[in-house]
Amino acid sequence: MTQLTPQLRYLPNAQQQALWLENVSIQQLASQVATPFYCYSKAALLNNIHACKAAFEPENIHIHYAMKANSNLSLLRIVAEQGLGVDIVSIGEMHRALSAGFDAQDIVFSGVGKTTAELTAAVLAGVGQFNLESKEELAVLITIANKHQQLVSTLIRVNPEITVDTHKNITTGAKGNKFGVNFDDVLPMLVAAEHSPFLQVNGLAMHIGSQIHTTAPYLDAIAKIQTLISELKTQGYTLTQLDLGGGFGVQYKDHQMLTSNTGGSESDYLTFNDFSNAITSALADWQGRISIEPGRSLVADIGVMVSEITYIKESQPTSFIVLDAAMNDLMRPALYQATHALIPVQLPLQEQVPSTAQLNSYDVVGPICESTDTFAKSAQLPNDLAAGDLMCFLYTGAYCAVMSNSYNSRPIAAELLVDDDQAYVIRQAITQENLTAFEQHTALKLL
Ligand SMILES: *Cc1c(COP(=O)(O)O)cnc(C)c1O
């Protein structure tokens, strides 16, 4: 069990064993940077990118990284250098993409609420593809394209009305979701777009949810969309592009991983190749362009979050591990009952897999004044843990640092990147001084 996640492992020394990410000791990082902090492995990120490219690019499927999963500029730069495009959902993300080195042409702009200001800025920057989410948005974009006499390439995001077996908060293609348009709305939108010499509708897009572990929902959605495309063809509209979105699931082992591998066996989880094979065979007859927008699957397993134990609070009926990390640093458990494997940074030499006698049951919580500030219930962790010990949350590369906030006036955690035996700060902590810099002791008069 030495290899925990890609590039993360326990290494023994004379007294104990301790966690290393690539060739950097987590403990040594913690002696330099205040906890909690995030730390990512460059090698793990590159491995994911290479695996994704190897699965999809030979099939001529274009990859756009959905940067909302992790938009740190240093990581984006690596993604851009590897030649991927990027999927954005706000103008802030566009600025990140451009400054990280992505070509505007390789940007896909998704999202249900793009404002006139955002659409205008993106058109003027030359963003390559707009995924439209409503006829109302189409009307606004036509006005902008005509006014600036700029060619604008769009796809219409449809809602394929697919139910997906994932947490209800991360389904996006079911009936009644706010995302995409109904199939019936596509034809009127194509008709409306004909009035603009500048706006082109080239195809259809979908994104059916996140953390999906089977190919079936993709295949169902693709079949429905193909039927729609054939019908539109009989009406005289030929569409040549398909964007299938992201959502490929990853394996989050839970907090019991020290004692058993309860996250399911590796073979229960699909790889990029599995998704690619399924998509390619479903679209064997398709002549046009295909693209995808993976987010989580490229970054979830590349990072850890490191935290220090503030107290071991012994009480009845529950004992608590109170960490210095909280829901503001890592929101997924509070937001969608996600579990992240949690392991000690140091273990005694003999305790590679502690026996049950050496384990205690703890609820693991943060210091924030909310009951949802709970990372794990009844976690089985070594009974010799003590205040001051370091703990590591695994699989915290996606939808973690990007969601951090300053609730309870807490600082925003730093992000680090390791590359072999080197470590870099890729986001400094946002401190109290930074956070209050925009507040006034004496109110600024506005009106
Ligand atoms: C979030 C999102 C993605 C990425 O989803 P993952 O589950 O992280 O792969 C892709 N496309 C769109 C439109 C999204 O909103």
Coordinates of C-alpha atoms and ligand atoms in Angstrom, one line a residue:
M1 CA 0.0 0.0 0.0
T2 CA 3.0 2.3 -0.3
Q3 CA 1.6 4.0 -3.4
L4 CA -1.4 6.0 -2.2
T5 CA -2.3 8.2 -5.1
P6 CA -0.2 9.0 -8.1
Q7 CA 3.2 10.3 -6.8
L8 CA 2.1 10.1 -3.1
R9 CA 3.7 7.5 -0.9
Y10 CA 5.0 6.7 2.6
L11 CA 8.7 6.4 2.8
P12 CA 10.4 5.0 5.9
N13 CA 13.4 6.5 7.7
A14 CA 15.1 5.3 10.9
Q15 CA 12.2 6.3 13.3
Q16 CA 9.1 6.4 11.3
Q17 CA 7.5 6.6 7.9
A18 CA 6.3 9.8 6.3
L19 CA 4.4 11.0 3.3
W20 CA 6.3 12.2 0.2
L21 CA 4.7 13.8 -2.9
E22 CA 7.1 13.0 -5.7
N23 CA 10.5 13.6 -4.0
V24 CA 9.4 16.2 -1.6
S25 CA 8.5 15.5 2.1
I26 CA 5.1 16.9 3.1
Q27 CA 6.5 17.5 6.6
Q28 CA 9.2 19.6 5.2
L29 CA 6.7 21.7 3.2
A30 CA 4.7 22.2 6.4
S31 CA 7.8 23.5 8.1
Q32 CA 7.9 26.3 5.5
V33 CA 4.2 27.1 4.8
A34 CA 1.4 27.6 7.2
T35 CA -1.3 24.9 7.3
P36 CA -3.7 24.3 5.8
F37 CA -2.2 24.4 2.3
Y38 CA -2.8 22.6 -1.0
C39 CA 0.1 20.8 -2.8
Y40 CA 0.0 19.4 -6.3
S41 CA 2.3 17.0 -8.3
K42 CA 3.4 18.2 -11.7
A43 CA 4.2 14.7 -12.7
A44 CA 0.7 13.5 -11.8
L45 CA -0.9 16.3 -13.8
L46 CA 1.3 15.5 -16.8
N47 CA 0.4 11.8 -16.6
N48 CA -3.3 12.6 -16.6
I49 CA -2.9 14.9 -19.6
H50 CA -0.9 12.4 -21.5
A51 CA -3.4 9.6 -20.7
C52 CA -6.2 11.8 -21.9
K53 CA -4.4 12.8 -25.0
A54 CA -3.4 9.2 -25.8
A55 CA -7.1 8.1 -25.5
F56 CA -8.8 10.8 -27.4
E57 CA -6.4 12.5 -29.9
P58 CA -5.9 9.5 -32.1
E59 CA -9.7 9.5 -32.6
N60 CA -9.4 13.1 -33.5
I61 CA -11.4 14.2 -30.4
H62 CA -10.4 17.7 -29.3
I63 CA -9.9 18.2 -25.5
H64 CA -10.8 21.4 -23.7
Y65 CA -9.9 21.4 -20.0
A66 CA -12.8 22.6 -17.9
M67 CA -10.8 25.0 -15.8
K68 CA -13.4 25.6 -13.2
A69 CA -12.1 22.3 -11.6
N70 CA -8.8 24.0 -10.9
S71 CA -7.8 27.3 -12.4
N72 CA -4.5 28.0 -10.8
L73 CA -2.4 29.9 -13.4
S74 CA 0.7 27.7 -13.0
L75 CA -1.4 24.6 -13.6
L76 CA -3.2 26.2 -16.6
R77 CA 0.2 27.1 -18.1
I78 CA 1.1 23.4 -18.0
V79 CA -2.2 22.4 -19.6
A80 CA -1.7 25.0 -22.3
E81 CA 1.9 23.9 -23.0
Q82 CA 0.5 20.4 -23.6
G83 CA -1.6 21.7 -26.4
L84 CA -5.1 21.3 -24.8
G85 CA -7.8 23.9 -25.3
V86 CA -9.9 25.2 -22.4
D87 CA -13.5 25.5 -21.3
I88 CA -14.4 28.6 -19.4
V89 CA -17.6 29.8 -17.6
S90 CA -16.9 33.4 -16.9
I91 CA -14.9 36.3 -18.2
G92 CA -12.5 36.0 -15.2
E93 CA -11.7 32.5 -16.5
M94 CA -11.1 33.9 -20.0
H95 CA -8.5 36.3 -18.6
R96 CA -6.9 33.4 -16.7
A97 CA -6.8 31.3 -19.9
L98 CA -5.3 34.1 -22.0
S99 CA -2.7 35.0 -19.4
A100 CA -1.8 31.3 -19.1
G101 CA -1.0 31.1 -22.8
F102 CA -4.1 29.6 -24.4
D103 CA -5.1 30.9 -27.8
A104 CA -8.5 32.6 -27.8
Q105 CA -9.4 30.3 -30.7
D106 CA -9.0 27.3 -28.3
I107 CA -11.4 28.7 -25.7
V108 CA -14.9 27.3 -25.4
F109 CA -17.3 29.7 -23.4
S110 CA -19.9 27.7 -21.5
G111 CA -22.5 28.8 -18.9
V112 CA -26.1 29.7 -18.5
G113 CA -25.7 33.3 -17.5
K114 CA -23.1 34.9 -19.7
T115 CA -23.8 38.7 -19.4
T116 CA -23.8 41.1 -22.3
A117 CA -20.5 42.5 -21.0
E118 CA -18.9 39.1 -20.8
L119 CA -20.1 38.1 -24.3
T120 CA -18.9 41.3 -25.8
A121 CA -15.4 41.0 -24.2
A122 CA -15.2 37.3 -25.4
V123 CA -16.3 38.2 -28.9
L124 CA -13.7 41.0 -29.1
A125 CA -11.0 38.7 -27.7
G126 CA -11.7 36.2 -30.5
V127 CA -13.0 33.3 -28.3
G128 CA -13.3 30.3 -30.6
Q129 CA -16.6 28.7 -29.6
F130 CA -19.6 29.9 -27.6
N131 CA -21.9 27.2 -26.2
L132 CA -25.4 28.8 -26.2
E133 CA -27.7 28.0 -23.4
S134 CA -30.9 29.8 -24.4
K135 CA -32.7 31.5 -27.3
E136 CA -32.4 34.7 -25.2
E137 CA -28.6 34.4 -25.1
L138 CA -28.6 33.8 -28.8
A139 CA -30.5 37.0 -29.4
V140 CA -27.9 39.0 -27.3
L141 CA -25.0 37.3 -29.0
I142 CA -26.4 38.1 -32.5
T143 CA -26.7 41.7 -31.6
I144 CA -23.1 41.8 -30.4
A145 CA -21.7 39.9 -33.4
N146 CA -23.6 42.2 -35.8
K147 CA -22.6 45.4 -34.0
H148 CA -18.9 44.5 -34.0
Q149 CA -19.1 42.7 -37.4
Q150 CA -17.2 39.8 -35.9
L151 CA -17.7 36.2 -37.0
V152 CA -18.9 34.2 -34.0
S153 CA -18.9 30.4 -33.9
T154 CA -21.5 28.8 -31.7
L155 CA -22.9 25.4 -30.6
I156 CA -26.3 25.1 -29.0
R157 CA -26.1 23.2 -25.7
V158 CA -29.1 20.9 -25.5
N159 CA -30.6 19.2 -22.5
P160 CA -30.7 15.5 -23.5
E161 CA -33.0 14.8 -20.4
I162 CA -30.8 12.0 -19.2
T163 CA -30.8 10.8 -15.6
V164 CA -27.3 10.1 -14.3
D165 CA -26.4 8.1 -11.3
T166 CA -24.4 10.7 -9.4
H167 CA -25.0 13.2 -6.6
K168 CA -28.2 15.2 -7.4
N169 CA -26.2 18.5 -7.0
I170 CA -23.9 17.6 -9.9
T171 CA -26.4 16.4 -12.5
T172 CA -26.8 18.9 -15.3
G173 CA -28.6 17.1 -18.1
A174 CA -31.8 15.9 -16.5
K175 CA -35.3 17.3 -17.2
G176 CA -35.8 20.5 -15.4
N177 CA -32.1 21.4 -15.0
K178 CA -31.3 25.0 -15.7
F179 CA -28.7 24.0 -18.3
G180 CA -29.1 23.7 -22.1
V181 CA -32.2 24.1 -24.2
N182 CA -35.0 21.6 -25.0
F183 CA -34.7 19.8 -28.3
D184 CA -37.8 21.7 -29.6
D185 CA -36.0 25.0 -29.2
V186 CA -33.1 24.1 -31.5
L187 CA -34.9 24.6 -34.8
P188 CA -36.2 28.0 -33.9
M189 CA -32.7 29.0 -32.8
L190 CA -31.2 27.9 -36.1
V191 CA -33.9 29.9 -37.9
A192 CA -33.2 33.0 -35.8
A193 CA -29.4 32.7 -36.4
E194 CA -29.9 32.8 -40.2
H195 CA -30.7 36.5 -39.8
S196 CA -27.2 37.2 -38.8
P197 CA -24.3 37.2 -41.4
F198 CA -21.9 37.0 -38.4
L199 CA -23.2 34.4 -36.1
Q200 CA -22.9 30.8 -37.1
V201 CA -24.4 27.8 -35.4
N202 CA -22.1 24.9 -36.2
G203 CA -23.3 22.1 -33.9
L204 CA -24.7 20.9 -30.6
A205 CA -23.1 20.6 -27.2
M206 CA -24.0 18.7 -24.0
H207 CA -22.7 18.2 -20.5
I208 CA -24.7 15.7 -18.6
G209 CA -23.2 16.0 -15.1
S210 CA -20.1 15.2 -13.2
Q211 CA -18.5 12.1 -11.5
I212 CA -20.1 9.7 -13.9
H213 CA -18.9 6.1 -13.7
T214 CA -20.6 4.5 -16.7
T215 CA -20.7 5.1 -20.4
A216 CA -24.4 4.4 -20.7
P217 CA -25.6 8.0 -20.1
Y218 CA -23.2 9.4 -22.7
L219 CA -24.4 6.8 -25.2
D220 CA -28.1 7.5 -24.4
A221 CA -27.5 11.2 -24.9
I222 CA -25.5 10.8 -28.0
A223 CA -28.2 8.6 -29.6
K224 CA -30.8 11.2 -28.8
I225 CA -28.7 14.0 -30.2
Q226 CA -28.0 12.0 -33.4
T227 CA -31.7 11.6 -34.0
L228 CA -32.2 15.3 -33.5
I229 CA -29.3 16.1 -35.9
S230 CA -30.9 13.8 -38.6
E231 CA -34.3 15.6 -38.2
L232 CA -32.7 19.0 -38.5
K233 CA -30.9 17.8 -41.7
T234 CA -34.3 17.0 -43.3
Q235 CA -35.2 20.6 -42.4
G236 CA -32.1 21.8 -44.3
Y237 CA -29.8 22.4 -41.4
T238 CA -26.5 20.5 -41.5
L239 CA -24.6 20.5 -38.2
T240 CA -20.9 19.6 -38.2
Q241 CA -19.7 19.8 -34.6
L242 CA -20.4 17.9 -31.4
D243 CA -19.2 18.9 -28.0
L244 CA -19.9 16.1 -25.5
G245 CA -18.8 17.9 -22.3
G246 CA -17.0 16.4 -19.3
G247 CA -18.1 14.5 -16.3
F248 CA -15.7 11.5 -16.4
G249 CA -15.7 10.0 -12.9
V250 CA -12.7 9.5 -10.7
Q251 CA -12.1 7.2 -7.8
Y252 CA -12.2 9.0 -4.5
K253 CA -11.2 6.5 -1.8
D254 CA -12.8 7.3 1.5
H255 CA -11.2 7.9 4.9
Q256 CA -11.1 4.2 5.7
M257 CA -8.3 3.7 3.2
L258 CA -5.7 3.2 5.9
T259 CA -7.4 0.0 7.0
S260 CA -9.1 -1.3 3.8
N261 CA -9.6 -0.3 0.3
T262 CA -13.3 0.5 0.5
G263 CA -13.2 2.8 -2.5
G264 CA -13.9 -0.1 -4.8
S265 CA -11.4 -1.9 -6.9
E266 CA -9.5 -0.2 -9.7
S267 CA -11.4 -2.2 -12.3
D268 CA -14.7 -0.6 -11.2
Y269 CA -13.5 2.7 -12.5
L270 CA -13.5 3.7 -16.2
T271 CA -10.4 5.1 -17.8
F272 CA -10.1 7.7 -20.5
N273 CA -9.7 4.8 -22.9
D274 CA -13.1 3.3 -21.9
F275 CA -14.9 6.6 -22.5
S276 CA -13.0 7.2 -25.7
N277 CA -13.9 3.7 -27.0
A278 CA -17.6 4.1 -26.2
I279 CA -17.8 7.6 -27.8
T280 CA -15.9 6.5 -30.9
S281 CA -18.1 3.5 -31.5
A282 CA -21.3 5.5 -30.9
L283 CA -20.2 8.1 -33.4
A284 CA -18.6 5.8 -35.9
D285 CA -20.6 7.3 -38.7
W286 CA -20.1 10.9 -37.7
Q287 CA -18.0 12.9 -40.1
G288 CA -17.8 16.1 -38.2
R289 CA -15.7 17.5 -35.4
I290 CA -16.0 16.0 -31.8
S291 CA -14.8 17.7 -28.7
I292 CA -14.9 17.0 -24.9
E293 CA -14.5 19.1 -21.8
P294 CA -12.9 17.1 -18.9
G295 CA -12.2 18.9 -15.7
R296 CA -12.2 16.7 -12.6
S297 CA -10.6 13.7 -14.3
L298 CA -7.5 15.7 -15.2
V299 CA -6.8 17.2 -11.8
A300 CA -8.7 15.4 -8.9
D301 CA -5.9 13.0 -8.0
I302 CA -2.9 15.3 -8.5
G303 CA -3.1 17.1 -5.1
V304 CA -3.4 16.8 -1.4
M305 CA -4.5 19.3 1.3
V306 CA -2.3 19.3 4.4
S307 CA -3.8 20.3 7.8
E308 CA -2.6 20.2 11.4
I309 CA -4.5 18.7 14.3
T310 CA -5.5 21.4 16.7
Y311 CA -7.2 19.2 19.3
I312 CA -8.0 15.6 19.8
K313 CA -11.3 16.3 21.7
E314 CA -12.2 13.2 23.7
S315 CA -15.8 13.1 24.5
Q316 CA -18.8 10.8 24.8
P317 CA -20.3 9.3 22.7
T318 CA -18.0 10.8 20.0
S319 CA -14.3 11.7 19.9
F320 CA -13.3 14.5 17.6
I321 CA -10.3 15.3 15.6
V322 CA -10.4 19.1 15.3
L323 CA -8.3 20.3 12.4
D324 CA -7.0 23.7 11.5
A325 CA -8.6 23.2 8.0
A326 CA -12.3 23.9 7.6
M327 CA -15.2 23.9 5.1
N328 CA -14.0 27.2 3.8
D329 CA -10.7 25.5 2.7
L330 CA -12.3 22.3 1.4
M331 CA -16.0 22.7 0.8
R332 CA -16.9 19.5 -1.0
P333 CA -17.9 17.5 2.1
A334 CA -20.2 20.3 3.3
L335 CA -21.5 21.1 -0.3
Y336 CA -22.2 17.6 -1.5
Q337 CA -21.4 15.1 1.2
A338 CA -18.2 14.2 -0.5
T339 CA -15.6 12.2 1.4
H340 CA -11.9 12.7 1.0
A341 CA -9.5 10.0 2.2
L342 CA -7.6 11.4 5.2
I343 CA -4.3 10.0 6.4
P344 CA -1.6 11.0 8.9
V345 CA 1.6 12.5 7.4
Q346 CA 3.6 10.3 9.8
L347 CA 3.1 6.8 10.9
P348 CA 5.2 4.7 13.3
L349 CA 7.3 2.2 11.3
Q350 CA 5.3 -0.9 12.1
E351 CA 1.9 0.8 11.4
Q352 CA 1.8 0.6 7.6
V353 CA -1.6 -0.9 8.0
P354 CA -2.5 -0.4 11.7
S355 CA -4.4 -3.3 13.4
T356 CA -7.9 -2.6 14.6
A357 CA -6.5 -2.4 18.2
Q358 CA -4.5 0.6 17.1
L359 CA -7.4 2.5 15.7
N360 CA -10.0 4.8 17.2
S361 CA -13.2 6.1 15.7
Y362 CA -13.3 9.9 15.3
D363 CA -15.5 12.5 13.7
V364 CA -13.1 14.8 11.9
V365 CA -14.2 18.5 12.0
G366 CA -13.0 22.0 11.3
P367 CA -13.2 25.1 13.6
I368 CA -16.0 26.9 11.7
C369 CA -19.2 27.6 13.6
E370 CA -21.4 25.4 11.4
S371 CA -22.3 21.7 12.0
T372 CA -21.7 21.0 8.3
D373 CA -18.0 21.8 8.9
T374 CA -17.4 18.1 9.2
F375 CA -15.0 16.2 7.0
A376 CA -15.7 12.6 8.1
K377 CA -17.9 10.7 10.5
S378 CA -16.6 7.7 12.4
A379 CA -13.3 7.7 10.6
Q380 CA -11.0 4.9 11.7
L381 CA -7.7 6.5 12.4
P382 CA -4.6 5.6 14.6
N383 CA -5.3 6.0 18.3
D384 CA -1.9 7.6 18.9
L385 CA -2.6 10.8 16.9
A386 CA -2.0 13.9 18.9
A387 CA -2.4 17.7 18.7
G388 CA 0.2 19.1 16.3
D389 CA 0.2 16.1 14.0
L390 CA -0.1 16.7 10.3
M391 CA -2.9 15.1 8.3
C392 CA -3.4 14.9 4.5
F393 CA -6.6 14.9 2.6
L394 CA -6.2 13.1 -0.7
Y395 CA -7.7 13.7 -4.2
T396 CA -8.1 17.4 -3.5
G397 CA -7.0 18.7 -7.0
A398 CA -10.5 19.3 -8.4
Y399 CA -13.2 21.6 -7.1
C400 CA -11.3 22.2 -3.8
A401 CA -8.9 25.2 -3.8
V402 CA -11.1 26.9 -6.4
M403 CA -14.0 26.9 -4.0
S404 CA -12.1 28.2 -1.0
N405 CA -13.4 31.3 0.7
S406 CA -12.8 33.4 3.8
Y407 CA -15.9 32.5 5.9
N408 CA -15.3 33.2 9.6
S409 CA -12.6 35.6 8.4
R410 CA -10.2 32.8 7.7
P411 CA -7.3 33.2 5.3
I412 CA -7.4 31.4 2.0
A413 CA -4.9 28.6 1.8
A414 CA -1.7 28.7 -0.2
E415 CA -1.2 26.3 -3.2
L416 CA 2.1 24.6 -3.8
L417 CA 3.5 22.6 -6.7
V418 CA 6.1 20.0 -6.5
D419 CA 8.3 18.9 -9.4
D420 CA 10.6 16.0 -8.6
D421 CA 12.6 17.3 -5.5
Q422 CA 11.6 20.9 -6.0
A423 CA 8.7 22.7 -4.5
Y424 CA 7.1 26.0 -5.6
V425 CA 4.5 28.4 -4.2
I426 CA 1.9 28.8 -7.0
R427 CA -0.6 30.8 -4.9
Q428 CA 0.4 32.6 -1.7
A429 CA -2.1 32.4 1.1
I430 CA -4.6 35.3 1.0
T431 CA -4.1 36.8 4.5
Q432 CA -6.3 38.8 6.8
E433 CA -4.6 42.0 5.6
N434 CA -5.4 41.1 2.0
L435 CA -9.0 40.2 2.8
T436 CA -9.8 43.4 4.7
A437 CA -7.9 45.7 2.2
F438 CA -11.2 46.4 0.4
E439 CA -13.3 47.1 3.4
Q440 CA -13.7 50.6 5.0
H441 CA -13.7 51.5 8.6
T442 CA -15.4 54.7 7.5
A443 CA -18.0 54.1 4.9
L444 CA -17.3 55.5 1.4
K445 CA -20.0 57.8 0.2
L446 CA -21.7 56.5 -2.9
L447 CA -24.9 58.5 -3.5
Ligands
LIG1 C1 -18.1 21.6 -15.1 C2 -18.2 21.4 -16.5 C3 -17.3 20.5 -17.2 C4 -16.3 19.6 -16.5 O1 -17.0 18.7 -15.7 P1 -16.1 17.5 -14.9 O2 -17.1 16.7 -14.2 O3 -15.2 18.3 -14.0 O4 -15.3 16.8 -16.0 C5 -17.4 20.4 -18.6 N1 -18.3 21.2 -19.3 C6 -19.1 22.1 -18.7 C7 -20.0 22.9 -19.5 C8 -19.1 22.2 -17.3 O5 -19.9 23.1 -16.7

